[in-house]
Amino acid sequence: MNRPYRWDLVRPDQLGTLLERAGKPALWFLDDLIECAAKVIARAGDAELYFVGRSADSVYDLLSGTPWRERIHRLPLSFAGTGDGLADSDVDSLRAHLASAGLSPYDLARGRPKVFVDLVYTGGTFTELYGLLREWIEDEREAWSIIRGRLRFLGITIREDTSPSAFRWQQTFDWPAELPANAVRNISLEWPVWNYLGNTQPKLTSSFPRPRWSDENGSAPEHSGERLKGLAEAVEIVQAGRSKATRDLLVRHLRREPAMAESWLRTLVTRLR
């Protein structure tokens, strides 16, 4: 399956004059992003992280500049326009897409646990993805009893009142109850940052909805104003992830997490320092 084109941000010297055309971005949200990235690492556990769609690309880009880059993956995918259901050809395309990303039922039953990360409002994307995986696992007759303990969903939500009556998207669906406790967790962001990442941020790549799932044509880079702005910002975020200041702040946030009692996170903190 063809994926949307994405420039190599780890080697920005290959970008030529594109960054000059885009101008220098202002990372006004960087401190919030660093805190969010630390919580993503700690609360996902000792696992492989898959960033679904484009909304959380900045978290992915920040971690690309750290030792955690070995554990993070992008999963371009949008279920927009699928309210009428998926045709068999759509399911076949999605399964091929997931298999190429190392997310076949065979893969889910082996290796490290797999964690899906995305900005969440209603939880529709996670629900569609879970249903697709669940049916595929049954078709392949892989052991659900094993996979259910290795499958996790981490939603980045809008920060709200933490009272018992507060809205929690996972409580509106039945499927989270099929997984172990804490397999579905949330991290919150203040509204301005969440809204920017989810709704108004210039994105480096185009969306990947159903009409493009079966597109066999090779993807090409886009040089529109929005893509170049997204490129400049993403490059700046990757570079920030490499800086001592960012790593120090990541470590500070990581040390506040209960997962610091676990050896895998203490090892990562040592590498960050």
PDB file of C-alpha atoms in Angstrom:
ATOM      1  CA  MET A   1       0.000   0.000   0.000  1.00  0.00           C
ATOM      2  CA  ASN A   2       1.236   3.441  -0.934  1.00  0.00           C
ATOM      3  CA  ARG A   3       1.798   5.842   2.000  1.00  0.00           C
ATOM      4  CA  PRO A   4       1.765   9.650   1.993  1.00  0.00           C
ATOM      5  CA  TYR A   5       5.217  11.022   1.270  1.00  0.00           C
ATOM      6  CA  ARG A   6       7.199  12.250   4.265  1.00  0.00           C
ATOM      7  CA  TRP A   7      10.620  13.872   4.178  1.00  0.00           C
ATOM      8  CA  ASP A   8      13.503  12.469   6.219  1.00  0.00           C
ATOM      9  CA  LEU A   9      13.673  14.877   9.145  1.00  0.00           C
ATOM     10  CA  VAL A  10      16.673  13.258  10.802  1.00  0.00           C
ATOM     11  CA  ARG A  11      18.830  14.354   7.847  1.00  0.00           C
ATOM     12  CA  PRO A  12      17.447  17.815   7.002  1.00  0.00           C
ATOM     13  CA  ASP A  13      20.513  18.669   4.914  1.00  0.00           C
ATOM     14  CA  GLN A  14      18.728  16.885   2.067  1.00  0.00           C
ATOM     15  CA  LEU A  15      15.918  19.442   2.080  1.00  0.00           C
ATOM     16  CA  GLY A  16      17.850  22.104   0.182  1.00  0.00           C
ATOM     17  CA  THR A  17      16.132  25.494   0.095  1.00  0.00           C
ATOM     18  CA  LEU A  18      12.718  24.213   1.181  1.00  0.00           C
ATOM     19  CA  LEU A  19      13.217  25.357   4.771  1.00  0.00           C
ATOM     20  CA  GLU A  20      14.217  28.851   3.644  1.00  0.00           C
ATOM     21  CA  ARG A  21      10.942  29.126   1.726  1.00  0.00           C
ATOM     22  CA  ALA A  22       8.926  28.094   4.776  1.00  0.00           C
ATOM     23  CA  GLY A  23      10.374  30.541   7.315  1.00  0.00           C
ATOM     24  CA  LYS A  24      11.275  29.829  10.924  1.00  0.00           C
ATOM     25  CA  PRO A  25       8.413  28.495  13.088  1.00  0.00           C
ATOM     26  CA  ALA A  26       7.591  29.538  16.639  1.00  0.00           C
ATOM     27  CA  LEU A  27       7.307  26.487  18.895  1.00  0.00           C
ATOM     28  CA  TRP A  28       5.062  28.172  21.464  1.00  0.00           C
ATOM     29  CA  PHE A  29       3.750  24.766  22.575  1.00  0.00           C
ATOM     30  CA  LEU A  30       7.123  23.056  23.076  1.00  0.00           C
ATOM     31  CA  ASP A  31       7.048  22.752  26.890  1.00  0.00           C
ATOM     32  CA  ASP A  32       3.573  21.177  26.781  1.00  0.00           C
ATOM     33  CA  LEU A  33       4.720  18.872  24.001  1.00  0.00           C
ATOM     34  CA  ILE A  34       7.727  17.700  26.020  1.00  0.00           C
ATOM     35  CA  GLU A  35       5.552  16.940  29.043  1.00  0.00           C
ATOM     36  CA  CYS A  36       3.085  15.067  26.852  1.00  0.00           C
ATOM     37  CA  ALA A  37       5.877  13.050  25.196  1.00  0.00           C
ATOM     38  CA  ALA A  38       7.256  12.037  28.592  1.00  0.00           C
ATOM     39  CA  LYS A  39       3.842  10.814  29.690  1.00  0.00           C
ATOM     40  CA  VAL A  40       3.381   8.920  26.418  1.00  0.00           C
ATOM     41  CA  ILE A  41       6.638   7.057  27.002  1.00  0.00           C
ATOM     42  CA  ALA A  42       5.978   6.291  30.661  1.00  0.00           C
ATOM     43  CA  ARG A  43       2.322   5.322  30.367  1.00  0.00           C
ATOM     44  CA  ALA A  44       2.692   3.243  27.218  1.00  0.00           C
ATOM     45  CA  GLY A  45       5.092   0.975  29.059  1.00  0.00           C
ATOM     46  CA  ASP A  46       7.983  -1.036  27.677  1.00  0.00           C
ATOM     47  CA  ALA A  47       6.418  -1.269  24.213  1.00  0.00           C
ATOM     48  CA  GLU A  48       6.438  -0.301  20.540  1.00  0.00           C
ATOM     49  CA  LEU A  49       4.500   2.941  19.922  1.00  0.00           C
ATOM     50  CA  TYR A  50       2.387   3.515  16.803  1.00  0.00           C
ATOM     51  CA  PHE A  51       1.196   7.078  16.185  1.00  0.00           C
ATOM     52  CA  VAL A  52      -2.099   6.849  14.313  1.00  0.00           C
ATOM     53  CA  GLY A  53      -2.930   9.417  11.625  1.00  0.00           C
ATOM     54  CA  ARG A  54      -1.327  12.870  11.774  1.00  0.00           C
ATOM     55  CA  SER A  55      -2.631  14.548  14.925  1.00  0.00           C
ATOM     56  CA  ALA A  56       0.188  13.394  17.214  1.00  0.00           C
ATOM     57  CA  ASP A  57       2.966  13.781  14.627  1.00  0.00           C
ATOM     58  CA  SER A  58       4.692  16.421  16.774  1.00  0.00           C
ATOM     59  CA  VAL A  59       5.037  13.958  19.659  1.00  0.00           C
ATOM     60  CA  TYR A  60       6.534  11.458  17.209  1.00  0.00           C
ATOM     61  CA  ASP A  61       8.899  14.093  15.790  1.00  0.00           C
ATOM     62  CA  LEU A  62      10.091  15.161  19.232  1.00  0.00           C
ATOM     63  CA  LEU A  63      10.856  11.562  20.210  1.00  0.00           C
ATOM     64  CA  SER A  64      12.619  11.037  16.862  1.00  0.00           C
ATOM     65  CA  GLY A  65      15.417  13.174  18.253  1.00  0.00           C
ATOM     66  CA  THR A  66      15.854  10.965  21.338  1.00  0.00           C
ATOM     67  CA  PRO A  67      17.042   7.395  22.036  1.00  0.00           C
ATOM     68  CA  TRP A  68      13.348   6.375  21.977  1.00  0.00           C
ATOM     69  CA  ARG A  69      13.333   6.683  18.166  1.00  0.00           C
ATOM     70  CA  GLU A  70      13.976   2.935  17.974  1.00  0.00           C
ATOM     71  CA  ARG A  71      10.531   2.261  19.485  1.00  0.00           C
ATOM     72  CA  ILE A  72       8.295   4.710  17.623  1.00  0.00           C
ATOM     73  CA  HIS A  73       6.443   4.274  14.347  1.00  0.00           C
ATOM     74  CA  ARG A  74       3.987   6.283  12.286  1.00  0.00           C
ATOM     75  CA  LEU A  75       0.738   4.694  11.144  1.00  0.00           C
ATOM     76  CA  PRO A  76      -0.823   6.940   8.476  1.00  0.00           C
ATOM     77  CA  LEU A  77      -4.537   6.187   8.605  1.00  0.00           C
ATOM     78  CA  SER A  78      -7.850   8.026   8.575  1.00  0.00           C
ATOM     79  CA  PHE A  79     -11.295   6.466   8.889  1.00  0.00           C
ATOM     80  CA  ALA A  80     -13.002   9.643   7.661  1.00  0.00           C
ATOM     81  CA  GLY A  81     -15.886   8.834   5.344  1.00  0.00           C
ATOM     82  CA  THR A  82     -16.280   5.221   6.462  1.00  0.00           C
ATOM     83  CA  GLY A  83     -19.554   5.684   8.311  1.00  0.00           C
ATOM     84  CA  ASP A  84     -21.307   3.489   5.740  1.00  0.00           C
ATOM     85  CA  GLY A  85     -18.997   0.584   6.546  1.00  0.00           C
ATOM     86  CA  LEU A  86     -15.996  -0.967   4.841  1.00  0.00           C
ATOM     87  CA  ALA A  87     -16.084  -3.036   1.664  1.00  0.00           C
ATOM     88  CA  ASP A  88     -14.095  -6.263   1.509  1.00  0.00           C
ATOM     89  CA  SER A  89     -11.538  -4.493  -0.695  1.00  0.00           C
ATOM     90  CA  ASP A  90     -11.151  -1.781   1.959  1.00  0.00           C
ATOM     91  CA  VAL A  91     -10.507  -4.385   4.639  1.00  0.00           C
ATOM     92  CA  ASP A  92      -7.943  -6.112   2.417  1.00  0.00           C
ATOM     93  CA  SER A  93      -6.145  -2.799   1.809  1.00  0.00           C
ATOM     94  CA  LEU A  94      -6.101  -1.938   5.504  1.00  0.00           C
ATOM     95  CA  ARG A  95      -4.820  -5.353   6.487  1.00  0.00           C
ATOM     96  CA  ALA A  96      -1.993  -5.030   3.965  1.00  0.00           C
ATOM     97  CA  HIS A  97      -1.218  -1.564   5.360  1.00  0.00           C
ATOM     98  CA  LEU A  98      -1.132  -2.834   8.946  1.00  0.00           C
ATOM     99  CA  ALA A  99       0.923  -5.906   8.021  1.00  0.00           C
ATOM    100  CA  SER A 100       3.543  -3.708   6.328  1.00  0.00           C
ATOM    101  CA  ALA A 101       3.766  -1.739   9.586  1.00  0.00           C
ATOM    102  CA  GLY A 102       4.384  -4.880  11.646  1.00  0.00           C
ATOM    103  CA  LEU A 103       0.839  -5.067  13.008  1.00  0.00           C
ATOM    104  CA  SER A 104      -0.505  -8.344  11.633  1.00  0.00           C
ATOM    105  CA  PRO A 105      -2.140 -10.743  14.131  1.00  0.00           C
ATOM    106  CA  TYR A 106       1.090 -12.768  14.007  1.00  0.00           C
ATOM    107  CA  ASP A 107       3.097  -9.654  14.969  1.00  0.00           C
ATOM    108  CA  LEU A 108       0.664  -8.642  17.713  1.00  0.00           C
ATOM    109  CA  ALA A 109       1.156 -12.012  19.412  1.00  0.00           C
ATOM    110  CA  ARG A 110       4.947 -11.662  19.434  1.00  0.00           C
ATOM    111  CA  GLY A 111       7.678  -9.186  20.312  1.00  0.00           C
ATOM    112  CA  ARG A 112       7.003  -6.177  22.492  1.00  0.00           C
ATOM    113  CA  PRO A 113       3.453  -5.009  23.265  1.00  0.00           C
ATOM    114  CA  LYS A 114       1.975  -2.623  20.698  1.00  0.00           C
ATOM    115  CA  VAL A 115       0.549   0.738  21.780  1.00  0.00           C
ATOM    116  CA  PHE A 116      -1.577   2.959  19.550  1.00  0.00           C
ATOM    117  CA  VAL A 117      -1.301   6.705  20.259  1.00  0.00           C
ATOM    118  CA  ASP A 118      -3.597   9.402  18.904  1.00  0.00           C
ATOM    119  CA  LEU A 119      -5.381  12.618  19.820  1.00  0.00           C
ATOM    120  CA  VAL A 120      -8.853  11.548  20.891  1.00  0.00           C
ATOM    121  CA  TYR A 121     -12.132  13.442  20.968  1.00  0.00           C
ATOM    122  CA  THR A 122     -14.905  10.839  20.606  1.00  0.00           C
ATOM    123  CA  GLY A 123     -12.723   7.734  20.223  1.00  0.00           C
ATOM    124  CA  GLY A 124     -14.012   6.822  16.765  1.00  0.00           C
ATOM    125  CA  THR A 125     -10.622   6.094  15.213  1.00  0.00           C
ATOM    126  CA  PHE A 126      -9.537   3.780  18.035  1.00  0.00           C
ATOM    127  CA  THR A 127     -12.904   2.019  17.873  1.00  0.00           C
ATOM    128  CA  GLU A 128     -12.628   1.389  14.124  1.00  0.00           C
ATOM    129  CA  LEU A 129      -9.034   0.231  14.462  1.00  0.00           C
ATOM    130  CA  TYR A 130      -9.817  -2.115  17.339  1.00  0.00           C
ATOM    131  CA  GLY A 131     -12.745  -3.671  15.463  1.00  0.00           C
ATOM    132  CA  LEU A 132     -10.605  -4.214  12.389  1.00  0.00           C
ATOM    133  CA  LEU A 133      -7.836  -5.883  14.393  1.00  0.00           C
ATOM    134  CA  ARG A 134     -10.259  -8.012  16.407  1.00  0.00           C
ATOM    135  CA  GLU A 135     -11.885  -9.494  13.305  1.00  0.00           C
ATOM    136  CA  TRP A 136      -8.505 -10.081  11.660  1.00  0.00           C
ATOM    137  CA  ILE A 137      -7.196 -11.895  14.727  1.00  0.00           C
ATOM    138  CA  GLU A 138     -10.218 -14.197  14.647  1.00  0.00           C
ATOM    139  CA  ASP A 139      -9.798 -14.848  10.902  1.00  0.00           C
ATOM    140  CA  GLU A 140      -6.120 -15.714  11.401  1.00  0.00           C
ATOM    141  CA  ARG A 141      -6.907 -17.784  14.518  1.00  0.00           C
ATOM    142  CA  GLU A 142      -4.144 -16.175  16.509  1.00  0.00           C
ATOM    143  CA  ALA A 143      -4.447 -16.485  20.284  1.00  0.00           C
ATOM    144  CA  TRP A 144      -6.625 -13.616  21.518  1.00  0.00           C
ATOM    145  CA  SER A 145      -5.852 -14.630  25.096  1.00  0.00           C
ATOM    146  CA  ILE A 146      -2.235 -13.645  24.423  1.00  0.00           C
ATOM    147  CA  ILE A 147      -2.820 -10.612  22.197  1.00  0.00           C
ATOM    148  CA  ARG A 148      -5.341  -8.935  24.518  1.00  0.00           C
ATOM    149  CA  GLY A 149      -2.592  -8.559  27.117  1.00  0.00           C
ATOM    150  CA  ARG A 150      -0.222  -6.991  24.575  1.00  0.00           C
ATOM    151  CA  LEU A 151      -2.554  -4.481  22.922  1.00  0.00           C
ATOM    152  CA  ARG A 152      -2.876  -0.950  24.320  1.00  0.00           C
ATOM    153  CA  PHE A 153      -4.485   2.367  23.388  1.00  0.00           C
ATOM    154  CA  LEU A 154      -3.215   5.715  24.627  1.00  0.00           C
ATOM    155  CA  GLY A 155      -5.443   8.710  23.968  1.00  0.00           C
ATOM    156  CA  ILE A 156      -4.297  12.324  24.142  1.00  0.00           C
ATOM    157  CA  THR A 157      -7.382  14.201  25.296  1.00  0.00           C
ATOM    158  CA  ILE A 158      -8.502  17.725  26.158  1.00  0.00           C
ATOM    159  CA  ARG A 159      -7.743  18.592  29.780  1.00  0.00           C
ATOM    160  CA  GLU A 160     -10.972  18.904  31.758  1.00  0.00           C
ATOM    161  CA  ASP A 161     -12.326  18.608  35.283  1.00  0.00           C
ATOM    162  CA  THR A 162     -11.201  15.314  36.859  1.00  0.00           C
ATOM    163  CA  SER A 163     -14.430  14.783  38.807  1.00  0.00           C
ATOM    164  CA  PRO A 164     -16.165  11.373  38.641  1.00  0.00           C
ATOM    165  CA  SER A 165     -18.826  12.885  36.353  1.00  0.00           C
ATOM    166  CA  ALA A 166     -16.294  14.133  33.772  1.00  0.00           C
ATOM    167  CA  PHE A 167     -16.606  12.786  30.226  1.00  0.00           C
ATOM    168  CA  ARG A 168     -14.293   9.874  29.428  1.00  0.00           C
ATOM    169  CA  TRP A 169     -14.488   8.691  25.846  1.00  0.00           C
ATOM    170  CA  GLN A 170     -13.660   5.043  26.613  1.00  0.00           C
ATOM    171  CA  GLN A 171     -16.727   4.732  28.835  1.00  0.00           C
ATOM    172  CA  THR A 172     -18.987   5.245  25.806  1.00  0.00           C
ATOM    173  CA  PHE A 173     -17.794   2.015  24.140  1.00  0.00           C
ATOM    174  CA  ASP A 174     -17.947  -1.655  25.123  1.00  0.00           C
ATOM    175  CA  TRP A 175     -14.674  -2.804  23.575  1.00  0.00           C
ATOM    176  CA  PRO A 176     -12.265  -1.335  26.212  1.00  0.00           C
ATOM    177  CA  ALA A 177     -13.760  -3.791  28.712  1.00  0.00           C
ATOM    178  CA  GLU A 178     -12.430  -6.645  26.561  1.00  0.00           C
ATOM    179  CA  LEU A 179      -8.873  -5.575  27.403  1.00  0.00           C
ATOM    180  CA  PRO A 180      -7.026  -5.679  30.751  1.00  0.00           C
ATOM    181  CA  ALA A 181      -7.271  -2.774  33.157  1.00  0.00           C
ATOM    182  CA  ASN A 182      -5.045   0.154  32.093  1.00  0.00           C
ATOM    183  CA  ALA A 183      -4.838  -1.110  28.498  1.00  0.00           C
ATOM    184  CA  VAL A 184      -6.793   2.015  27.536  1.00  0.00           C
ATOM    185  CA  ARG A 185      -5.339   5.139  29.117  1.00  0.00           C
ATOM    186  CA  ASN A 186      -5.359   8.886  28.558  1.00  0.00           C
ATOM    187  CA  ILE A 187      -3.011  11.863  28.730  1.00  0.00           C
ATOM    188  CA  SER A 188      -4.503  15.352  28.732  1.00  0.00           C
ATOM    189  CA  LEU A 189      -3.417  18.573  27.064  1.00  0.00           C
ATOM    190  CA  GLU A 190      -4.710  22.091  27.577  1.00  0.00           C
ATOM    191  CA  TRP A 191      -7.247  23.050  24.911  1.00  0.00           C
ATOM    192  CA  PRO A 192      -5.061  25.535  22.960  1.00  0.00           C
ATOM    193  CA  VAL A 193      -2.326  22.939  22.421  1.00  0.00           C
ATOM    194  CA  TRP A 194      -4.734  20.057  21.743  1.00  0.00           C
ATOM    195  CA  ASN A 195      -6.708  22.182  19.285  1.00  0.00           C
ATOM    196  CA  TYR A 196      -3.542  23.284  17.500  1.00  0.00           C
ATOM    197  CA  LEU A 197      -2.196  19.753  17.084  1.00  0.00           C
ATOM    198  CA  GLY A 198      -5.546  18.263  16.166  1.00  0.00           C
ATOM    199  CA  ASN A 199      -7.190  20.980  14.103  1.00  0.00           C
ATOM    200  CA  THR A 200      -5.075  23.922  12.950  1.00  0.00           C
ATOM    201  CA  GLN A 201      -1.411  22.842  12.813  1.00  0.00           C
ATOM    202  CA  PRO A 202       0.122  22.785   9.308  1.00  0.00           C
ATOM    203  CA  LYS A 203       0.817  19.110   8.669  1.00  0.00           C
ATOM    204  CA  LEU A 204       3.863  17.714   6.947  1.00  0.00           C
ATOM    205  CA  THR A 205       1.856  15.013   5.138  1.00  0.00           C
ATOM    206  CA  SER A 206      -1.559  14.778   3.546  1.00  0.00           C
ATOM    207  CA  SER A 207      -4.339  12.795   5.167  1.00  0.00           C
ATOM    208  CA  PHE A 208      -4.792   9.111   4.320  1.00  0.00           C
ATOM    209  CA  PRO A 209      -8.554   8.410   4.028  1.00  0.00           C
ATOM    210  CA  ARG A 210     -10.327   5.512   2.330  1.00  0.00           C
ATOM    211  CA  PRO A 211     -10.044   6.744  -1.295  1.00  0.00           C
ATOM    212  CA  ARG A 212      -6.241   6.581  -0.967  1.00  0.00           C
ATOM    213  CA  TRP A 213      -5.937   3.178   0.721  1.00  0.00           C
ATOM    214  CA  SER A 214      -5.835   1.299  -2.562  1.00  0.00           C
ATOM    215  CA  ASP A 215      -3.888   3.930  -4.490  1.00  0.00           C
ATOM    216  CA  GLU A 216      -0.912   2.186  -6.075  1.00  0.00           C
ATOM    217  CA  ASN A 217       0.663   5.322  -7.516  1.00  0.00           C
ATOM    218  CA  GLY A 218       3.888   6.402  -5.900  1.00  0.00           C
ATOM    219  CA  SER A 219       3.477   9.309  -3.521  1.00  0.00           C
ATOM    220  CA  ALA A 220       5.363  12.499  -4.285  1.00  0.00           C
ATOM    221  CA  PRO A 221       6.395  15.381  -2.012  1.00  0.00           C
ATOM    222  CA  GLU A 222       4.025  18.353  -1.881  1.00  0.00           C
ATOM    223  CA  HIS A 223       5.453  21.865  -1.980  1.00  0.00           C
ATOM    224  CA  SER A 224       2.337  23.781  -0.982  1.00  0.00           C
ATOM    225  CA  GLY A 225       2.647  26.564   1.588  1.00  0.00           C
ATOM    226  CA  GLU A 226       0.977  24.461   4.272  1.00  0.00           C
ATOM    227  CA  ARG A 227       3.252  21.454   3.681  1.00  0.00           C
ATOM    228  CA  LEU A 228       6.379  23.606   3.801  1.00  0.00           C
ATOM    229  CA  LYS A 229       5.236  25.234   7.051  1.00  0.00           C
ATOM    230  CA  GLY A 230       4.620  21.762   8.447  1.00  0.00           C
ATOM    231  CA  LEU A 231       8.054  20.681   7.259  1.00  0.00           C
ATOM    232  CA  ALA A 232       9.836  23.625   8.908  1.00  0.00           C
ATOM    233  CA  GLU A 233       8.021  23.071  12.197  1.00  0.00           C
ATOM    234  CA  ALA A 234       8.646  19.318  12.195  1.00  0.00           C
ATOM    235  CA  VAL A 235      12.367  19.805  11.534  1.00  0.00           C
ATOM    236  CA  GLU A 236      12.555  22.309  14.388  1.00  0.00           C
ATOM    237  CA  ILE A 237      10.815  19.852  16.731  1.00  0.00           C
ATOM    238  CA  VAL A 238      13.206  17.025  15.821  1.00  0.00           C
ATOM    239  CA  GLN A 239      16.153  19.326  16.506  1.00  0.00           C
ATOM    240  CA  ALA A 240      14.592  20.341  19.825  1.00  0.00           C
ATOM    241  CA  GLY A 241      14.379  16.667  20.752  1.00  0.00           C
ATOM    242  CA  ARG A 242      18.136  16.412  20.298  1.00  0.00           C
ATOM    243  CA  SER A 243      18.914  19.353  22.574  1.00  0.00           C
ATOM    244  CA  LYS A 244      20.162  19.032  26.130  1.00  0.00           C
ATOM    245  CA  ALA A 245      17.440  21.367  27.398  1.00  0.00           C
ATOM    246  CA  THR A 246      14.685  19.180  25.992  1.00  0.00           C
ATOM    247  CA  ARG A 247      16.242  15.978  27.269  1.00  0.00           C
ATOM    248  CA  ASP A 248      16.690  17.454  30.723  1.00  0.00           C
ATOM    249  CA  LEU A 249      13.029  18.461  30.797  1.00  0.00           C
ATOM    250  CA  LEU A 250      11.960  15.027  29.523  1.00  0.00           C
ATOM    251  CA  VAL A 251      13.937  13.403  32.331  1.00  0.00           C
ATOM    252  CA  ARG A 252      12.369  15.733  34.883  1.00  0.00           C
ATOM    253  CA  HIS A 253       8.865  14.733  33.784  1.00  0.00           C
ATOM    254  CA  LEU A 254       9.736  11.043  33.489  1.00  0.00           C
ATOM    255  CA  ARG A 255      10.993  10.970  37.069  1.00  0.00           C
ATOM    256  CA  ARG A 256       7.536  12.011  38.268  1.00  0.00           C
ATOM    257  CA  GLU A 257       5.899   8.973  36.669  1.00  0.00           C
ATOM    258  CA  PRO A 258       5.163   5.771  38.651  1.00  0.00           C
ATOM    259  CA  ALA A 259       6.819   3.799  35.837  1.00  0.00           C
ATOM    260  CA  MET A 260      10.206   5.061  37.091  1.00  0.00           C
ATOM    261  CA  ALA A 261      10.115   2.073  39.431  1.00  0.00           C
ATOM    262  CA  GLU A 262      10.614  -0.130  36.347  1.00  0.00           C
ATOM    263  CA  SER A 263      14.068  -0.901  34.980  1.00  0.00           C
ATOM    264  CA  TRP A 264      13.263  -0.183  31.310  1.00  0.00           C
ATOM    265  CA  LEU A 265      12.395   3.447  32.088  1.00  0.00           C
ATOM    266  CA  ARG A 266      15.391   3.962  34.346  1.00  0.00           C
ATOM    267  CA  THR A 267      17.574   2.692  31.483  1.00  0.00           C
ATOM    268  CA  LEU A 268      15.975   5.194  29.085  1.00  0.00           C
ATOM    269  CA  VAL A 269      16.511   8.048  31.540  1.00  0.00           C
ATOM    270  CA  THR A 270      20.193   7.108  31.761  1.00  0.00           C
ATOM    271  CA  ARG A 271      20.457   7.210  27.948  1.00  0.00           C
ATOM    272  CA  LEU A 272      18.696  10.569  27.802  1.00  0.00           C
ATOM    273  CA  ARG A 273      21.132  12.054  30.300  1.00  0.00           C
TER     274      ARG A 273
END
